[in-house]
mmCIF file of N, CA and C in Angstrom:
data_model
loop_
_atom_site.group_PDB
_atom_site.id
_atom_site.type_symbol
_atom_site.label_atom_id
_atom_site.label_comp_id
_atom_site.label_asym_id
_atom_site.label_seq_id
_atom_site.Cartn_x
_atom_site.Cartn_y
_atom_site.Cartn_z
ATOM 1 N N MET A 1 -19.798 9.941 -23.179
ATOM 2 C CA MET A 1 -20.208 11.287 -23.097
ATOM 3 C C MET A 1 -19.508 12.098 -24.643
ATOM 4 N N SER A 2 -20.841 12.631 -25.240
ATOM 5 C CA SER A 2 -20.595 13.161 -26.355
ATOM 6 C C SER A 2 -21.047 14.809 -27.002
ATOM 7 N N VAL A 3 -20.559 15.603 -27.516
ATOM 8 C CA VAL A 3 -20.934 16.717 -27.674
ATOM 9 C C VAL A 3 -21.558 16.699 -29.116
ATOM 10 N N ARG A 4 -22.368 17.797 -29.412
ATOM 11 C CA ARG A 4 -23.046 17.261 -30.918
ATOM 12 C C ARG A 4 -21.987 17.490 -31.850
ATOM 13 N N ASP A 5 -22.166 16.439 -32.740
ATOM 14 C CA ASP A 5 -20.983 16.140 -33.778
ATOM 15 C C ASP A 5 -21.018 17.567 -34.869
ATOM 16 N N GLY A 6 -19.919 18.139 -34.938
ATOM 17 C CA GLY A 6 -19.714 19.205 -35.754
ATOM 18 C C GLY A 6 -19.819 20.588 -35.228
ATOM 19 N N VAL A 7 -20.467 20.799 -34.268
ATOM 20 C CA VAL A 7 -20.490 22.046 -33.779
ATOM 21 C C VAL A 7 -19.208 22.469 -32.643
ATOM 22 N N ASP A 8 -18.443 23.585 -33.068
ATOM 23 C CA ASP A 8 -17.545 24.095 -32.098
ATOM 24 C C ASP A 8 -17.754 25.269 -31.923
ATOM 25 N N ALA A 9 -16.693 25.682 -30.886
ATOM 26 C CA ALA A 9 -17.194 27.174 -30.327
ATOM 27 C C ALA A 9 -16.933 28.077 -31.962
ATOM 28 N N GLY A 10 -17.734 28.959 -31.999
ATOM 29 C CA GLY A 10 -17.900 29.733 -32.897
ATOM 30 C C GLY A 10 -18.800 29.392 -34.058
ATOM 31 N N GLU A 11 -19.189 27.980 -33.981
ATOM 32 C CA GLU A 11 -20.128 27.703 -35.303
ATOM 33 C C GLU A 11 -21.653 27.858 -34.742
ATOM 34 N N SER A 12 -22.676 27.930 -35.818
ATOM 35 C CA SER A 12 -23.860 28.449 -35.578
ATOM 36 C C SER A 12 -24.716 27.210 -35.098
ATOM 37 N N THR A 13 -25.431 27.116 -34.154
ATOM 38 C CA THR A 13 -26.234 26.012 -33.870
ATOM 39 C C THR A 13 -27.703 26.075 -34.377
ATOM 40 N N GLY A 14 -27.953 26.862 -35.337
ATOM 41 C CA GLY A 14 -29.218 27.332 -36.215
ATOM 42 C C GLY A 14 -30.036 28.264 -35.359
ATOM 43 N N THR A 15 -29.417 28.870 -34.253
ATOM 44 C CA THR A 15 -30.100 30.233 -33.657
ATOM 45 C C THR A 15 -29.334 31.140 -33.371
ATOM 46 N N ALA A 16 -28.395 30.668 -32.591
ATOM 47 C CA ALA A 16 -27.187 31.665 -32.326
ATOM 48 C C ALA A 16 -25.857 30.952 -32.461
ATOM 49 N N ALA A 17 -24.625 31.609 -32.494
ATOM 50 C CA ALA A 17 -23.339 30.769 -32.541
ATOM 51 C C ALA A 17 -22.926 30.751 -31.251
ATOM 52 N N VAL A 18 -22.176 29.527 -31.040
ATOM 53 C CA VAL A 18 -21.815 29.041 -29.748
ATOM 54 C C VAL A 18 -20.470 30.011 -29.467
ATOM 55 N N GLU A 19 -20.497 30.514 -28.331
ATOM 56 C CA GLU A 19 -19.371 31.330 -28.048
ATOM 57 C C GLU A 19 -18.497 31.098 -27.249
ATOM 58 N N ASP A 20 -18.988 29.961 -26.599
ATOM 59 C CA ASP A 20 -17.809 29.066 -25.298
ATOM 60 C C ASP A 20 -18.457 27.586 -24.935
ATOM 61 N N ARG A 21 -17.881 26.881 -24.908
ATOM 62 C CA ARG A 21 -18.235 25.607 -24.177
ATOM 63 C C ARG A 21 -17.146 25.301 -23.299
ATOM 64 N N TRP A 22 -18.184 24.506 -22.333
ATOM 65 C CA TRP A 22 -17.404 24.052 -20.751
ATOM 66 C C TRP A 22 -17.847 22.673 -20.361
ATOM 67 N N VAL A 23 -16.969 21.860 -19.699
ATOM 68 C CA VAL A 23 -17.256 20.683 -19.034
ATOM 69 C C VAL A 23 -17.462 21.062 -17.576
ATOM 70 N N THR A 24 -18.725 21.013 -16.926
ATOM 71 C CA THR A 24 -18.696 20.821 -15.428
ATOM 72 C C THR A 24 -18.628 19.368 -14.798
ATOM 73 N N LEU A 25 -17.645 19.513 -14.162
ATOM 74 C CA LEU A 25 -17.316 18.081 -13.353
ATOM 75 C C LEU A 25 -17.515 18.091 -11.723
ATOM 76 N N LYS A 26 -18.582 17.114 -11.504
ATOM 77 C CA LYS A 26 -18.825 17.178 -9.995
ATOM 78 C C LYS A 26 -18.591 16.095 -9.144
ATOM 79 N N ARG A 27 -18.250 15.680 -7.941
ATOM 80 C CA ARG A 27 -18.050 14.461 -7.358
ATOM 81 C C ARG A 27 -18.573 14.667 -5.946
ATOM 82 N N ASP A 28 -19.331 13.422 -5.613
ATOM 83 C CA ASP A 28 -19.585 13.304 -4.099
ATOM 84 C C ASP A 28 -19.326 11.876 -4.020
ATOM 85 N N CYS A 29 -19.695 11.376 -2.753
ATOM 86 C CA CYS A 29 -19.363 9.969 -2.252
ATOM 87 C C CYS A 29 -19.840 9.158 -3.130
ATOM 88 N N GLU A 30 -20.942 9.136 -3.915
ATOM 89 C CA GLU A 30 -21.558 8.117 -4.972
ATOM 90 C C GLU A 30 -20.731 8.109 -6.193
ATOM 91 N N GLY A 31 -20.335 9.200 -6.577
ATOM 92 C CA GLY A 31 -20.034 9.219 -8.029
ATOM 93 C C GLY A 31 -19.491 10.484 -8.625
ATOM 94 N N VAL A 32 -19.386 10.413 -9.945
ATOM 95 C CA VAL A 32 -19.050 11.592 -10.915
ATOM 96 C C VAL A 32 -20.102 12.150 -11.548
ATOM 97 N N SER A 33 -20.435 13.167 -11.817
ATOM 98 C CA SER A 33 -21.068 13.593 -12.797
ATOM 99 C C SER A 33 -20.403 14.843 -13.559
ATOM 100 N N MET A 34 -20.852 14.706 -15.050
ATOM 101 C CA MET A 34 -20.357 15.610 -16.052
ATOM 102 C C MET A 34 -21.278 16.297 -16.732
ATOM 103 N N GLU A 35 -21.407 17.532 -17.203
ATOM 104 C CA GLU A 35 -22.366 18.200 -17.892
ATOM 105 C C GLU A 35 -21.400 18.968 -18.985
ATOM 106 N N VAL A 36 -22.102 18.935 -20.431
ATOM 107 C CA VAL A 36 -21.150 19.794 -21.150
ATOM 108 C C VAL A 36 -22.150 20.840 -21.105
ATOM 109 N N ILE A 37 -21.636 22.319 -21.130
ATOM 110 C CA ILE A 37 -22.506 23.499 -21.433
ATOM 111 C C ILE A 37 -21.810 24.348 -22.525
ATOM 112 N N GLU A 38 -23.039 25.149 -22.991
ATOM 113 C CA GLU A 38 -22.584 25.967 -24.214
ATOM 114 C C GLU A 38 -23.287 27.256 -24.043
ATOM 115 N N GLN A 39 -22.252 28.225 -24.088
ATOM 116 C CA GLN A 39 -22.856 29.960 -23.944
ATOM 117 C C GLN A 39 -22.984 30.274 -25.517
ATOM 118 N N HIS A 40 -23.857 30.891 -25.876
ATOM 119 C CA HIS A 40 -24.290 31.171 -27.388
ATOM 120 C C HIS A 40 -24.182 32.923 -27.248
ATOM 121 N N THR A 41 -23.908 33.381 -28.686
ATOM 122 C CA THR A 41 -23.774 34.880 -28.549
ATOM 123 C C THR A 41 -24.905 35.611 -28.129
ATOM 124 N N ASP A 42 -26.047 34.902 -28.187
ATOM 125 C CA ASP A 42 -27.140 35.570 -27.718
ATOM 126 C C ASP A 42 -27.221 35.897 -26.392
ATOM 127 N N GLY A 43 -26.426 35.282 -25.734
ATOM 128 C CA GLY A 43 -26.451 34.978 -24.225
ATOM 129 C C GLY A 43 -27.100 34.018 -23.415
ATOM 130 N N SER A 44 -27.798 33.217 -24.136
ATOM 131 C CA SER A 44 -28.335 31.966 -23.624
ATOM 132 C C SER A 44 -27.278 30.859 -23.367
ATOM 133 N N VAL A 45 -27.515 29.962 -22.355
ATOM 134 C CA VAL A 45 -26.715 29.138 -21.793
ATOM 135 C C VAL A 45 -27.657 27.728 -21.891
ATOM 136 N N GLU A 46 -26.834 26.853 -22.339
ATOM 137 C CA GLU A 46 -27.736 25.442 -22.772
ATOM 138 C C GLU A 46 -26.745 24.277 -22.253
ATOM 139 N N MET A 47 -27.537 23.469 -21.730
ATOM 140 C CA MET A 47 -26.922 21.645 -21.104
ATOM 141 C C MET A 47 -27.019 21.203 -22.402
ATOM 142 N N VAL A 48 -26.002 20.613 -22.870
ATOM 143 C CA VAL A 48 -25.747 19.872 -24.373
ATOM 144 C C VAL A 48 -25.807 18.303 -23.906
ATOM 145 N N ASP A 49 -25.427 17.987 -22.895
ATOM 146 C CA ASP A 49 -25.014 16.837 -22.504
ATOM 147 C C ASP A 49 -24.413 16.290 -21.211
ATOM 148 N N GLU A 50 -24.917 15.511 -20.579
ATOM 149 C CA GLU A 50 -24.728 15.113 -19.224
ATOM 150 C C GLU A 50 -24.505 13.639 -19.343
ATOM 151 N N THR A 51 -23.539 13.065 -18.000
ATOM 152 C CA THR A 51 -23.602 11.923 -17.779
ATOM 153 C C THR A 51 -23.174 12.022 -16.322
ATOM 154 N N TRP A 52 -23.639 10.311 -15.670
ATOM 155 C CA TRP A 52 -23.198 10.111 -14.200
ATOM 156 C C TRP A 52 -22.654 8.914 -14.204
ATOM 157 N N LEU A 53 -21.620 8.798 -13.402
ATOM 158 C CA LEU A 53 -20.859 7.655 -13.348
ATOM 159 C C LEU A 53 -20.754 7.200 -11.933
ATOM 160 N N THR A 54 -20.666 5.844 -11.365
ATOM 161 C CA THR A 54 -20.163 5.419 -10.486
ATOM 162 C C THR A 54 -18.781 5.571 -9.875
ATOM 163 N N TRP A 55 -18.152 5.717 -8.884
ATOM 164 C CA TRP A 55 -16.722 5.396 -8.792
ATOM 165 C C TRP A 55 -16.284 4.347 -9.297
ATOM 166 N N GLU A 56 -16.702 3.377 -9.397
ATOM 167 C CA GLU A 56 -16.199 2.364 -10.043
ATOM 168 C C GLU A 56 -16.303 2.340 -11.635
ATOM 169 N N GLU A 57 -17.411 2.898 -11.795
ATOM 170 C CA GLU A 57 -17.169 2.999 -13.304
ATOM 171 C C GLU A 57 -16.036 4.197 -13.915
ATOM 172 N N PHE A 58 -15.934 5.101 -13.091
ATOM 173 C CA PHE A 58 -15.318 6.253 -13.561
ATOM 174 C C PHE A 58 -13.901 5.810 -13.419
ATOM 175 N N THR A 59 -13.468 5.082 -12.117
ATOM 176 C CA THR A 59 -11.782 4.634 -12.033
ATOM 177 C C THR A 59 -11.632 3.414 -12.533
ATOM 178 N N GLY A 60 -12.671 2.466 -12.866
ATOM 179 C CA GLY A 60 -12.368 1.041 -13.299
ATOM 180 C C GLY A 60 -11.671 0.362 -12.209
ATOM 181 N N ASP A 61 -12.151 0.787 -11.074
ATOM 182 C CA ASP A 61 -11.626 -0.361 -9.954
ATOM 183 C C ASP A 61 -12.638 -0.131 -8.869
ATOM 184 N N PRO A 62 -12.988 -1.456 -8.603
ATOM 185 C CA PRO A 62 -14.191 -1.940 -7.749
ATOM 186 C C PRO A 62 -13.968 -1.790 -6.459
ATOM 187 N N ALA A 63 -12.373 -1.492 -6.113
ATOM 188 C CA ALA A 63 -12.347 -1.637 -4.721
ATOM 189 C C ALA A 63 -11.729 -0.216 -4.508
ATOM 190 N N VAL A 64 -11.999 0.984 -5.181
ATOM 191 C CA VAL A 64 -11.708 2.371 -4.893
ATOM 192 C C VAL A 64 -12.268 2.776 -3.530
ATOM 193 N N ASP A 65 -11.089 3.583 -2.856
ATOM 194 C CA ASP A 65 -11.367 3.774 -1.513
ATOM 195 C C ASP A 65 -11.942 5.327 -1.798
ATOM 196 N N VAL A 66 -13.045 5.754 -1.395
ATOM 197 C CA VAL A 66 -13.295 7.244 -1.821
ATOM 198 C C VAL A 66 -13.338 7.961 -0.453
ATOM 199 N N ASP A 67 -12.760 8.954 -0.293
ATOM 200 C CA ASP A 67 -12.600 9.853 1.011
ATOM 201 C C ASP A 67 -14.211 10.598 0.616
ATOM 202 N N GLU A 68 -15.378 10.281 1.674
ATOM 203 C CA GLU A 68 -16.390 10.653 1.654
ATOM 204 C C GLU A 68 -16.650 12.250 1.939
ATOM 205 N N SER A 69 -15.590 12.637 2.597
ATOM 206 C CA SER A 69 -15.746 14.165 3.054
ATOM 207 C C SER A 69 -15.439 15.086 2.114
ATOM 208 N N LYS A 70 -14.794 14.378 1.098
ATOM 209 C CA LYS A 70 -14.445 15.305 -0.113
ATOM 210 C C LYS A 70 -15.482 15.424 -1.199
ATOM 211 N N HIS A 71 -15.781 16.594 -1.598
ATOM 212 C CA HIS A 71 -16.845 16.710 -2.757
ATOM 213 C C HIS A 71 -16.429 18.040 -3.302
ATOM 214 N N GLY A 72 -17.134 18.299 -4.570
ATOM 215 C CA GLY A 72 -17.051 19.523 -5.226
ATOM 216 C C GLY A 72 -17.315 19.779 -6.575
ATOM 217 N N GLU A 73 -16.819 21.017 -7.312
ATOM 218 C CA GLU A 73 -17.309 20.755 -8.564
ATOM 219 C C GLU A 73 -15.882 21.485 -9.251
ATOM 220 N N ILE A 74 -15.962 21.025 -10.536
ATOM 221 C CA ILE A 74 -14.342 21.932 -11.173
ATOM 222 C C ILE A 74 -15.071 22.177 -12.410
ATOM 223 N N ARG A 75 -14.806 23.386 -13.101
ATOM 224 C CA ARG A 75 -14.906 23.691 -14.634
ATOM 225 C C ARG A 75 -13.595 23.410 -15.585
ATOM 226 N N LEU A 76 -14.007 22.646 -16.452
ATOM 227 C CA LEU A 76 -12.803 22.550 -17.548
ATOM 228 C C LEU A 76 -13.292 23.224 -18.862
ATOM 229 N N ASP A 77 -12.286 23.939 -19.035
ATOM 230 C CA ASP A 77 -12.888 24.570 -20.584
ATOM 231 C C ASP A 77 -12.645 23.805 -21.575
ATOM 232 N N ALA A 78 -13.703 23.523 -22.534
ATOM 233 C CA ALA A 78 -13.576 22.482 -23.558
ATOM 234 C C ALA A 78 -12.078 22.976 -24.596
ATOM 235 N N SER A 79 -11.721 24.178 -24.678
ATOM 236 C CA SER A 79 -10.492 24.166 -25.595
ATOM 237 C C SER A 79 -9.437 24.542 -25.114
ATOM 238 N N ARG A 80 -9.422 24.951 -23.830
ATOM 239 C CA ARG A 80 -7.964 25.403 -23.023
ATOM 240 C C ARG A 80 -7.679 24.697 -21.976
ATOM 241 N N GLY A 81 -8.471 23.917 -21.461
ATOM 242 C CA GLY A 81 -7.919 23.111 -20.241
ATOM 243 C C GLY A 81 -8.554 23.679 -18.780
ATOM 244 N N VAL A 82 -8.032 23.630 -17.767
ATOM 245 C CA VAL A 82 -8.633 23.849 -16.423
ATOM 246 C C VAL A 82 -8.642 25.385 -16.406
ATOM 247 N N ASP A 83 -9.952 26.019 -16.180
ATOM 248 C CA ASP A 83 -9.975 27.345 -15.704
ATOM 249 C C ASP A 83 -10.018 27.338 -14.270
ATOM 250 N N GLU A 84 -9.213 28.165 -13.905
ATOM 251 C CA GLU A 84 -8.757 28.467 -12.188
ATOM 252 C C GLU A 84 -9.324 29.645 -11.587
#
């Protein structure tokens, strides 16, 4: 997964400057999805990248035992770590 090269928080994207950037990580019984989200100074929010991986791809373990009852979402700040 990649974020557009050279565009960091505070830089211009051509319309409005990027004010904040974060990654949303979601899991379910089949795998993990990740989205890179940017919020611009004009208030707009844009998904700039996304990917989906099976549990085997995500862990590198073909025999991973996934607890199917657990699922959820976590937001990771792109510059400061995990938002609680």
